[in-house]
Short mmCIF file of C-alpha atoms in Angstrom, two decimals:
data_model
loop_
_atom_site.label_atom_id
_atom_site.label_comp_id
_atom_site.label_asym_id
_atom_site.label_seq_id
_atom_site.Cartn_x
_atom_site.Cartn_y
_atom_site.Cartn_z
CA MET A 69 0.00 0.00 0.00
CA SER A 70 1.55 3.27 -1.02
CA ALA A 71 0.84 6.67 0.46
CA ARG A 72 -2.31 8.46 -0.57
CA VAL A 73 -1.98 11.50 -2.78
CA ALA A 74 -4.30 14.51 -2.92
CA VAL A 75 -6.11 15.03 -6.23
CA THR A 76 -8.16 18.04 -7.24
CA VAL A 77 -10.05 17.72 -10.51
CA SER A 78 -12.84 19.52 -12.26
CA VAL A 79 -15.44 17.11 -13.60
CA ASN A 80 -18.18 18.60 -15.77
CA GLY A 81 -17.42 21.97 -14.20
CA THR A 82 -17.56 20.84 -10.56
CA THR A 83 -14.34 20.71 -8.53
CA HIS A 84 -13.70 17.57 -6.49
CA ARG A 85 -10.91 16.89 -4.02
CA ARG A 86 -9.96 13.40 -2.80
CA GLU A 87 -6.98 11.53 -1.43
CA VAL A 88 -6.30 8.35 -3.35
CA GLU A 89 -3.74 5.63 -3.85
CA PRO A 90 -1.56 6.32 -6.92
CA ARG A 91 -2.62 3.04 -8.52
CA LEU A 92 -6.31 4.01 -8.62
CA LEU A 93 -7.38 4.20 -12.26
CA LEU A 94 -9.15 7.37 -13.35
CA SER A 95 -12.12 5.23 -14.48
CA ASP A 96 -12.48 3.78 -10.96
CA PHE A 97 -12.01 7.22 -9.42
CA LEU A 98 -14.90 8.60 -11.46
CA ARG A 99 -17.17 5.66 -10.68
CA HIS A 100 -16.30 4.79 -7.09
CA GLU A 101 -14.99 8.02 -5.56
CA LEU A 102 -17.30 10.44 -7.35
CA GLY A 103 -20.24 8.12 -8.05
CA LEU A 104 -20.28 9.07 -11.73
CA THR A 105 -21.16 5.64 -13.07
CA GLY A 106 -22.00 6.86 -16.57
CA THR A 107 -18.38 6.15 -17.52
CA HIS A 108 -18.39 2.42 -18.21
CA VAL A 109 -15.57 -0.05 -17.76
CA GLY A 110 -15.17 -2.78 -20.33
CA CYS A 111 -11.75 -4.24 -21.02
CA GLU A 112 -9.51 -2.15 -18.74
CA HIS A 113 -6.65 -2.31 -21.18
CA GLY A 114 -7.48 0.38 -23.66
CA VAL A 115 -9.11 -1.68 -26.40
CA CYS A 116 -12.89 -1.29 -26.02
CA GLY A 117 -13.31 2.46 -25.52
CA ALA A 118 -16.25 2.17 -23.09
CA CYS A 119 -14.40 4.30 -20.51
CA THR A 120 -13.63 7.17 -22.91
CA ILE A 121 -13.80 10.59 -21.23
CA ARG A 122 -12.51 14.00 -22.29
CA LEU A 123 -9.36 15.28 -20.59
CA ASP A 124 -8.93 19.00 -21.23
CA GLY A 125 -11.17 18.48 -24.25
CA ALA A 126 -9.40 15.50 -25.79
CA PRO A 127 -11.03 12.05 -25.71
CA VAL A 128 -8.84 9.57 -23.81
CA ARG A 129 -9.20 6.18 -22.13
CA SER A 130 -9.86 6.73 -18.43
CA CYS A 131 -8.69 3.15 -17.73
CA LEU A 132 -5.20 4.02 -18.99
CA MET A 133 -4.62 6.93 -16.63
CA PHE A 134 -4.12 7.08 -12.92
CA ALA A 135 -6.43 9.43 -11.05
CA VAL A 136 -3.41 11.21 -9.55
CA GLN A 137 -2.39 12.22 -13.08
CA ALA A 138 -5.64 14.12 -13.53
CA ASP A 139 -4.75 16.54 -10.73
CA GLY A 140 -5.36 20.08 -11.95
CA HIS A 141 -7.05 18.97 -15.17
CA ALA A 142 -10.60 19.37 -16.45
CA ILE A 143 -12.58 16.22 -17.20
CA ALA A 144 -15.84 15.84 -19.07
CA THR A 145 -17.96 12.71 -18.75
CA VAL A 146 -21.22 11.61 -20.29
CA GLU A 147 -23.11 13.06 -17.31
CA GLY A 148 -22.17 16.52 -18.56
CA LEU A 149 -23.54 16.21 -22.09
CA ALA A 150 -27.22 16.96 -21.52
CA PRO A 151 -27.97 20.69 -21.38
CA ALA A 152 -30.56 20.34 -18.58
CA PRO A 153 -32.36 17.62 -16.63
CA GLY A 154 -34.88 15.88 -18.86
CA ARG A 155 -33.30 17.22 -22.03
CA LEU A 156 -30.82 15.62 -24.45
CA SER A 157 -28.00 17.19 -26.39
CA VAL A 158 -28.24 17.27 -30.19
CA LEU A 159 -25.83 14.33 -30.33
CA GLN A 160 -27.74 12.27 -27.78
CA GLU A 161 -31.03 12.99 -29.54
CA ALA A 162 -29.56 11.87 -32.87
CA PHE A 163 -28.47 8.60 -31.23
CA ARG A 164 -32.03 8.07 -29.99
CA ASP A 165 -33.63 9.02 -33.31
CA ALA A 166 -31.31 6.80 -35.39
CA HIS A 167 -31.53 3.83 -32.99
CA ALA A 168 -27.78 3.96 -32.45
CA LEU A 169 -27.82 1.88 -29.30
CA GLN A 170 -29.22 -1.39 -28.10
CA CYS A 171 -27.77 -2.46 -24.75
CA GLY A 172 -26.14 0.96 -24.33
CA TYR A 173 -22.98 -0.24 -22.63
CA CYS A 174 -20.63 1.30 -25.18
CA THR A 175 -22.74 4.44 -25.68
CA PRO A 176 -21.17 6.81 -23.10
CA GLY A 177 -17.70 6.21 -24.51
CA ILE A 178 -18.92 6.65 -28.05
CA LEU A 179 -20.73 9.90 -27.18
CA MET A 180 -17.57 11.33 -25.60
CA THR A 181 -15.49 10.33 -28.62
CA VAL A 182 -17.99 11.75 -31.08
CA SER A 183 -18.65 14.98 -29.16
CA ALA A 184 -14.97 15.87 -29.65
CA PHE A 185 -14.83 14.56 -33.22
CA LEU A 186 -17.72 16.76 -34.38
CA GLU A 187 -16.13 19.85 -32.87
CA GLU A 188 -13.01 19.24 -34.94
CA THR A 189 -14.80 17.83 -38.01
CA PRO A 190 -18.23 19.47 -38.30
CA ASP A 191 -18.91 18.14 -41.83
CA PRO A 192 -17.45 14.63 -41.84
CA THR A 193 -17.56 12.00 -44.55
CA GLU A 194 -18.82 8.53 -43.68
CA GLU A 195 -15.22 7.26 -43.92
CA GLU A 196 -14.07 9.88 -41.41
CA VAL A 197 -16.90 8.90 -39.07
CA ARG A 198 -15.90 5.24 -39.27
CA HIS A 199 -12.28 6.12 -38.53
CA ALA A 200 -13.33 8.26 -35.56
CA LEU A 201 -15.40 5.33 -34.22
CA SER A 202 -12.63 2.78 -34.73
CA GLY A 203 -11.52 2.99 -31.11
CA ASN A 204 -14.94 2.17 -29.66
CA LEU A 205 -16.29 -1.37 -29.77
CA CYS A 206 -20.02 -2.03 -30.01
CA ARG A 207 -21.19 -5.63 -29.96
CA CYS A 208 -24.91 -4.99 -30.60
CA THR A 209 -25.46 -2.66 -33.49
CA GLY A 210 -23.03 -3.58 -36.26
CA TYR A 211 -22.19 0.16 -36.19
CA GLN A 212 -24.39 1.18 -39.14
CA HIS A 213 -26.92 3.01 -36.98
CA ILE A 214 -24.13 4.65 -35.00
CA VAL A 215 -22.60 5.99 -38.22
CA ASP A 216 -26.08 7.18 -39.27
CA ALA A 217 -26.55 8.92 -35.92
CA VAL A 218 -23.21 10.73 -36.10
CA LEU A 219 -23.95 11.97 -39.62
CA LEU A 220 -27.44 13.03 -38.49
CA ALA A 221 -26.02 14.88 -35.48
CA ALA A 222 -23.43 16.60 -37.68
CA ARG A 223 -26.14 17.80 -40.04
CA ARG A 224 -28.37 19.06 -37.23
CA LEU A 225 -25.44 20.84 -35.56
CA ARG A 226 -24.46 22.51 -38.83
CA GLU A 227 -28.01 23.60 -39.53
CA GLY A 228 -28.30 24.92 -35.96
CA MET B 223 -7.29 -5.89 -14.02
CA LYS B 224 -5.97 -3.45 -11.41
CA PRO B 225 -2.32 -2.48 -11.16
CA ALA B 226 -0.19 -3.60 -8.25
CA PRO B 227 0.81 -0.88 -5.77
CA PHE B 228 3.73 1.35 -6.72
CA GLU B 229 5.51 4.45 -5.52
CA TRP B 230 4.56 7.39 -7.72
CA HIS B 231 6.77 10.37 -8.46
CA ALA B 232 5.88 13.23 -10.78
CA PRO B 233 9.05 15.33 -10.88
CA ASP B 234 8.85 18.89 -12.17
CA SER B 235 12.12 18.78 -14.11
CA VAL B 236 13.97 16.40 -16.41
CA GLU B 237 16.97 16.49 -14.07
CA ALA B 238 14.82 15.37 -11.12
CA ALA B 239 13.35 12.59 -13.28
CA LEU B 240 16.82 11.41 -14.26
CA ALA B 241 17.92 11.46 -10.61
CA LEU B 242 14.98 9.26 -9.64
CA LYS B 243 15.72 6.82 -12.46
CA ALA B 244 19.39 6.72 -11.48
CA ALA B 245 18.44 6.01 -7.86
CA HIS B 246 15.93 3.23 -8.65
CA GLY B 247 17.36 1.76 -11.88
CA ASP B 248 15.41 -1.16 -13.29
CA ASP B 249 12.90 -1.03 -10.39
CA ALA B 250 11.57 2.21 -11.87
CA ARG B 251 9.78 2.85 -15.14
CA PHE B 252 9.22 6.19 -16.81
CA LEU B 253 5.53 6.87 -17.37
CA ALA B 254 5.01 8.81 -20.60
CA GLY B 255 1.58 8.51 -22.25
CA GLY B 256 0.95 5.20 -20.52
CA GLN B 257 -0.86 3.64 -23.47
CA SER B 258 1.35 0.54 -23.43
CA LEU B 259 2.68 0.57 -19.87
CA VAL B 260 -0.65 1.01 -18.08
CA PRO B 261 -2.36 -1.91 -19.90
CA ALA B 262 0.65 -4.07 -18.98
CA MET B 263 0.31 -2.89 -15.37
CA ASN B 264 -3.45 -3.55 -15.38
CA PHE B 265 -2.70 -7.11 -16.48
CA ARG B 266 0.14 -7.17 -13.91
CA ILE B 267 2.54 -8.23 -16.65
CA ALA B 268 4.46 -5.14 -15.54
CA GLN B 269 4.76 -4.42 -11.80
CA PRO B 270 7.26 -1.59 -11.45
CA ALA B 271 7.99 -0.68 -7.85
CA VAL B 272 8.41 2.98 -8.81
CA LEU B 273 6.80 5.09 -11.53
CA VAL B 274 8.54 8.27 -12.62
CA ASP B 275 5.74 10.21 -14.31
CA LEU B 276 7.16 12.55 -16.96
CA ASN B 277 3.91 14.41 -17.58
CA ARG B 278 4.89 17.31 -15.31
CA ALA B 279 8.48 17.69 -16.43
CA PRO B 280 8.57 20.68 -18.81
CA GLY B 281 10.73 20.82 -21.93
CA LEU B 282 10.12 17.33 -23.29
CA GLY B 283 7.25 18.14 -25.64
CA THR B 284 8.67 20.53 -28.22
CA ILE B 285 8.40 19.96 -31.97
CA ALA B 286 10.75 22.21 -33.95
CA GLN B 287 13.19 22.40 -36.82
CA ASP B 288 16.81 23.07 -35.85
CA ALA B 289 19.33 25.22 -37.75
CA GLU B 290 20.33 22.29 -40.01
CA GLY B 291 16.71 21.65 -40.95
CA ALA B 292 16.44 18.50 -38.83
CA LEU B 293 13.12 17.97 -37.08
CA ARG B 294 13.49 17.59 -33.33
CA ILE B 295 10.61 15.98 -31.47
CA GLY B 296 10.62 15.93 -27.69
CA ALA B 297 9.95 12.47 -26.34
CA MET B 298 6.74 13.58 -24.59
CA ALA B 299 5.16 15.13 -27.71
CA ARG B 300 1.83 13.38 -28.00
CA ASN B 301 1.16 11.46 -31.17
CA ALA B 302 -2.05 13.38 -31.93
CA ARG B 303 -0.10 16.64 -31.75
CA ILE B 304 2.66 15.41 -34.06
CA GLU B 305 -0.04 14.19 -36.47
CA ARG B 306 -1.50 17.73 -36.65
CA ASP B 307 1.73 19.74 -36.35
CA ALA B 308 2.29 21.95 -39.40
CA THR B 309 6.09 21.85 -39.16
CA ALA B 310 6.19 18.06 -38.90
CA ARG B 311 3.63 17.61 -41.68
CA GLY B 312 5.69 19.88 -43.90
CA SER B 313 9.13 18.41 -43.28
CA HIS B 314 8.30 14.71 -42.74
CA PRO B 315 4.78 13.94 -43.99
CA ILE B 316 5.32 10.20 -43.40
CA LEU B 317 4.94 10.87 -39.66
CA ALA B 318 1.29 11.87 -39.94
CA GLU B 319 0.64 9.16 -42.52
CA ALA B 320 1.98 6.44 -40.21
CA LEU B 321 0.55 7.92 -37.00
CA HIS B 322 -2.90 7.75 -38.57
CA GLU B 323 -2.49 3.95 -38.37
CA VAL B 324 -1.23 3.91 -34.76
CA ALA B 325 -4.07 2.54 -32.61
CA HIS B 326 -7.05 4.91 -32.30
CA PRO B 327 -7.58 8.66 -31.91
CA GLN B 328 -8.10 8.33 -28.14
CA ILE B 329 -4.82 6.46 -27.77
CA ARG B 330 -2.94 9.00 -29.90
CA ASN B 331 -4.32 11.85 -27.79
CA ARG B 332 -2.42 10.48 -24.83
CA GLY B 333 0.38 8.34 -26.27
CA THR B 334 3.76 9.91 -27.01
CA LEU B 335 6.31 9.21 -29.73
CA GLY B 336 9.08 8.77 -27.16
CA GLY B 337 7.03 6.28 -25.18
CA ASN B 338 6.15 4.36 -28.32
CA LEU B 339 9.80 4.08 -29.36
CA ALA B 340 11.12 3.25 -25.88
CA HIS B 341 8.49 0.50 -25.63
CA ALA B 342 10.04 -0.97 -28.83
CA ASP B 343 7.15 -3.16 -29.89
CA PRO B 344 8.27 -4.65 -33.22
CA ALA B 345 4.65 -4.56 -34.42
CA SER B 346 4.47 -0.80 -33.90
CA GLU B 347 4.60 1.45 -36.94
CA MET B 348 6.83 4.22 -35.64
CA PRO B 349 10.06 2.27 -35.00
CA ALA B 350 10.02 1.20 -38.67
CA VAL B 351 9.38 4.79 -39.74
CA MET B 352 12.37 5.88 -37.65
CA LEU B 353 14.63 3.38 -39.44
CA ALA B 354 13.38 4.57 -42.82
CA LEU B 355 14.03 8.22 -41.91
CA GLY B 356 17.49 7.57 -40.46
CA ALA B 357 16.42 8.95 -37.08
CA ARG B 358 18.82 9.56 -34.23
CA PHE B 359 17.73 9.40 -30.61
CA LEU B 360 19.04 11.60 -27.81
CA LEU B 361 19.46 9.51 -24.64
CA ARG B 362 19.96 11.42 -21.41
CA SER B 363 21.10 10.39 -17.96
CA LEU B 364 22.82 12.07 -15.03
CA ARG B 365 26.06 10.84 -16.61
CA GLY B 366 25.45 12.95 -19.72
CA ALA B 367 23.83 12.64 -23.13
CA ARG B 368 24.52 10.47 -26.16
CA GLU B 369 23.02 10.17 -29.62
CA VAL B 370 22.12 6.70 -30.87
CA PRO B 371 21.04 5.97 -34.45
CA ALA B 372 17.68 4.19 -34.73
CA GLU B 373 19.27 1.05 -36.20
CA GLU B 374 21.38 0.64 -33.04
CA PHE B 375 18.52 1.44 -30.65
CA PHE B 376 16.12 -1.44 -31.26
CA LEU B 377 17.68 -4.66 -29.94
CA GLY B 378 14.73 -7.06 -29.76
CA PRO B 379 11.06 -7.29 -28.78
CA LEU B 380 10.58 -4.59 -26.10
CA ALA B 381 14.38 -4.29 -25.78
CA THR B 382 16.40 -1.15 -26.51
CA ALA B 383 19.85 0.32 -26.05
CA LEU B 384 18.55 2.39 -23.10
CA GLY B 385 20.56 1.85 -19.91
CA PRO B 386 18.74 1.52 -16.57
CA ASP B 387 19.43 5.18 -15.79
CA GLU B 388 18.72 6.58 -19.27
CA MET B 389 15.78 8.41 -20.78
CA LEU B 390 14.91 8.72 -24.46
CA ALA B 391 14.65 12.52 -24.45
CA GLU B 392 14.45 13.59 -28.09
CA ILE B 393 13.98 12.21 -31.60
CA ARG B 394 16.05 13.85 -34.33
CA LEU B 395 15.02 13.39 -37.96
CA PRO B 396 17.45 14.61 -40.64
CA PRO B 397 15.84 16.81 -43.31
CA LEU B 398 14.59 15.05 -46.45
CA PRO B 399 16.59 16.12 -49.52
CA PRO B 400 14.79 17.71 -52.51
CA ARG B 401 12.92 15.26 -54.79
CA THR B 402 12.38 12.86 -51.89
CA GLY B 403 9.12 10.96 -51.60
CA THR B 404 7.95 8.98 -48.59
CA ALA B 405 5.12 6.55 -47.97
CA PHE B 406 3.81 4.38 -45.17
CA LEU B 407 1.31 1.63 -45.94
CA GLU B 408 0.09 -1.33 -43.95
CA VAL B 409 -2.37 -4.20 -44.05
CA ALA B 410 -4.36 -4.84 -40.86
CA ARG B 411 -7.53 -6.78 -40.13
CA ARG B 412 -9.27 -3.69 -38.78
CA ARG B 413 -8.49 0.00 -38.57
CA GLY B 414 -6.25 0.59 -35.57
CA ASP B 415 -5.19 -3.04 -35.14
CA TYR B 416 -1.56 -3.99 -35.25
CA ALA B 417 -0.51 -4.46 -38.85
CA MET B 418 0.03 -7.91 -40.28
CA MET B 419 2.68 -6.09 -42.31
CA GLY B 420 3.61 -2.43 -42.66
CA VAL B 421 6.22 -0.78 -44.84
CA ALA B 422 7.86 2.65 -44.68
CA ALA B 423 9.60 3.68 -47.89
CA VAL B 424 11.78 6.73 -48.60
CA VAL B 425 13.22 7.41 -52.07
CA THR B 426 15.25 10.34 -53.40
CA LEU B 427 15.50 11.01 -57.15
CA ASP B 428 18.00 13.11 -59.10
CA ALA B 429 16.93 15.66 -61.73
CA ASP B 430 16.74 12.88 -64.35
CA GLY B 431 14.44 10.72 -62.24
CA ARG B 432 17.14 8.28 -61.20
CA CYS B 433 17.02 6.99 -57.63
CA THR B 434 20.01 8.23 -55.64
CA HIS B 435 18.94 6.99 -52.24
CA ALA B 436 16.33 4.60 -50.86
CA ARG B 437 15.39 3.27 -47.44
CA ILE B 438 12.82 0.61 -46.65
CA ALA B 439 11.76 -0.62 -43.21
CA CYS B 440 8.95 -2.92 -42.09
CA CYS B 441 6.90 -3.41 -38.93
CA SER B 442 5.38 -6.71 -37.74
CA ALA B 443 8.22 -8.22 -39.71
CA GLY B 444 10.60 -9.67 -37.11
CA PRO B 445 11.93 -9.27 -33.56
CA THR B 446 12.73 -5.59 -34.20
CA PRO B 447 11.63 -3.11 -36.85
CA MET B 448 13.22 -4.65 -39.93
CA ALA B 449 15.20 -2.58 -42.42
CA ALA B 450 15.63 -3.96 -45.94
CA PRO B 451 19.05 -2.62 -46.96
CA LEU B 452 19.58 -5.04 -49.86
CA ALA B 453 16.30 -4.02 -51.45
CA ALA B 454 17.10 -0.36 -50.94
CA ALA B 455 20.59 -0.74 -52.44
CA ALA B 456 19.16 -2.53 -55.46
CA LEU B 457 16.97 0.49 -56.21
CA GLU B 458 19.79 3.02 -56.19
CA GLY B 459 20.74 4.03 -59.71
CA SER B 460 17.46 2.71 -61.12
CA ARG B 461 14.52 4.72 -62.43
CA LEU B 462 12.15 2.85 -60.13
CA GLU B 463 10.45 1.21 -63.08
CA GLU B 464 8.02 -1.62 -62.40
CA ALA B 465 10.75 -4.24 -62.90
CA ASP B 466 13.04 -2.44 -60.45
CA ILE B 467 10.28 -2.26 -57.87
CA ALA B 468 9.41 -5.93 -58.37
CA GLY B 469 13.06 -6.86 -57.86
CA ALA B 470 13.26 -4.81 -54.67
CA ALA B 471 9.99 -6.29 -53.39
CA ALA B 472 11.43 -9.79 -53.89
CA LEU B 473 14.44 -8.79 -51.78
CA VAL B 474 12.20 -7.31 -49.06
CA ARG B 475 10.43 -10.68 -48.83
CA GLN B 476 13.82 -12.29 -48.09
CA GLU B 477 14.99 -9.60 -45.67
CA VAL B 478 12.02 -9.76 -43.29
CA ASP B 479 11.78 -12.40 -40.60
CA PRO B 480 8.10 -12.46 -39.58
CA MET B 481 7.05 -14.50 -36.58
CA GLY B 482 3.40 -15.12 -37.46
CA SER B 483 0.33 -14.47 -35.32
CA VAL B 484 -3.22 -15.67 -34.96
CA HIS B 485 -4.08 -13.44 -37.92
CA ALA B 486 -1.33 -14.34 -40.38
CA SER B 487 1.20 -17.09 -40.92
CA PRO B 488 4.84 -16.14 -41.45
CA ALA B 489 4.51 -17.17 -45.11
CA TYR B 490 1.52 -14.85 -45.59
CA GLN B 491 3.33 -12.00 -43.82
CA ARG B 492 6.31 -12.53 -46.09
CA HIS B 493 4.02 -12.39 -49.13
CA LEU B 494 2.45 -9.19 -47.78
CA ALA B 495 5.91 -7.65 -47.28
CA GLY B 496 6.53 -7.84 -51.03
CA VAL B 497 3.07 -6.56 -51.96
CA VAL B 498 3.04 -3.67 -49.49
CA ALA B 499 6.66 -2.71 -50.24
CA ALA B 500 5.89 -2.47 -53.97
CA ARG B 501 2.84 -0.29 -53.29
CA ALA B 502 4.79 1.93 -50.88
CA LEU B 503 7.67 2.34 -53.34
CA ARG B 504 5.30 3.32 -56.19
CA LEU B 505 3.65 5.88 -53.94
CA ALA B 506 6.98 7.27 -52.69
CA LYS B 507 8.21 7.55 -56.27
CA ALA B 508 5.09 9.44 -57.35
CA ARG B 509 5.50 11.82 -54.42
CA ALA B 510 9.19 12.40 -55.15
CA ALA B 511 8.61 13.48 -58.73
#
């Protein structure tokens, strides 16, 4: 057991302070220390993408970072996407409308990946969408409806 | 799937990081982007007693051209940044082309070039690209600094010339001469998977279209990134016509030493080496003209 280290992070705009063991993964910190269970844990070795969060804006695997490394950084998780209780973001609504999820396990990671992708690539081709999704595994949908949803969200965001 | 306990240090200078590594030697690992080390720790394949986290040590992330036109990339420059960097894209476009094939966007946002190279996975794209570009690596320790050419750095699977107290601090890429074309191509089962075979090709032409210099290196092709010096030498003096390229591709097939995987037998990988090398050479030639 190694000494606990103080961590201060902003998650979806709220500052949290905890003392944690250095080996605590950021994914487990979000889920177990902060109770933000929207970030899912699949493979825990960086392959499945279920735990994708945004670190200072960039999508990263929260299972491949230690919570202590997030000290002083800003994190966004799926809990922060909806603009208000009972409302969905444009991206989330497109996923609902295009039936882009079945069991939903991979969805939070995919939403975090895509939210960043559409900021950088507002008018993507289908090929670009498929590349952007390559780091997120979905075992239900066969991906087609996810691709449809991303293209739908891009169009709605462009048209305001 | 949780790492074993370790002592964590996040020094705020390179010198402090080097002092920690010197004090702990092989018991300590540098933590760069963590995209290979942390999975190994989660599996407990790796159980370092001490982690020296480089993410708070300033000065390791610069990307810049030096006075001689060489591109210098700090070891902690993240792969996604190198992929988008205008200077790097201009001077060595093969970097962005190959990085596009390195894992997934989320991994590249965190992973660093220095960490990738120090990990020395022979299936990784970037060590092969370094061989093809004639890269030199700056290794630092409290004892001083030394420059090691890429071909002397990679010693085996996950094995490098780094001493227990040394850090890969900077990657130095010599400028590409005029009329040089580069290409990186690979064949993988899925986007972002390790390649079954990947080839980096660099060719330089003279004003008459004759090849004056060529370098070829492959990933997933042996215990280290595998250069193909015989194939490259055979191209020099030629006009890179189809027959020349076919001859070089045949030599590449002999020069690789693939180990096979669940996805591809060694014989299939060897076949791919010839096919992918020919495609990469055609593309490099077209870009050099």
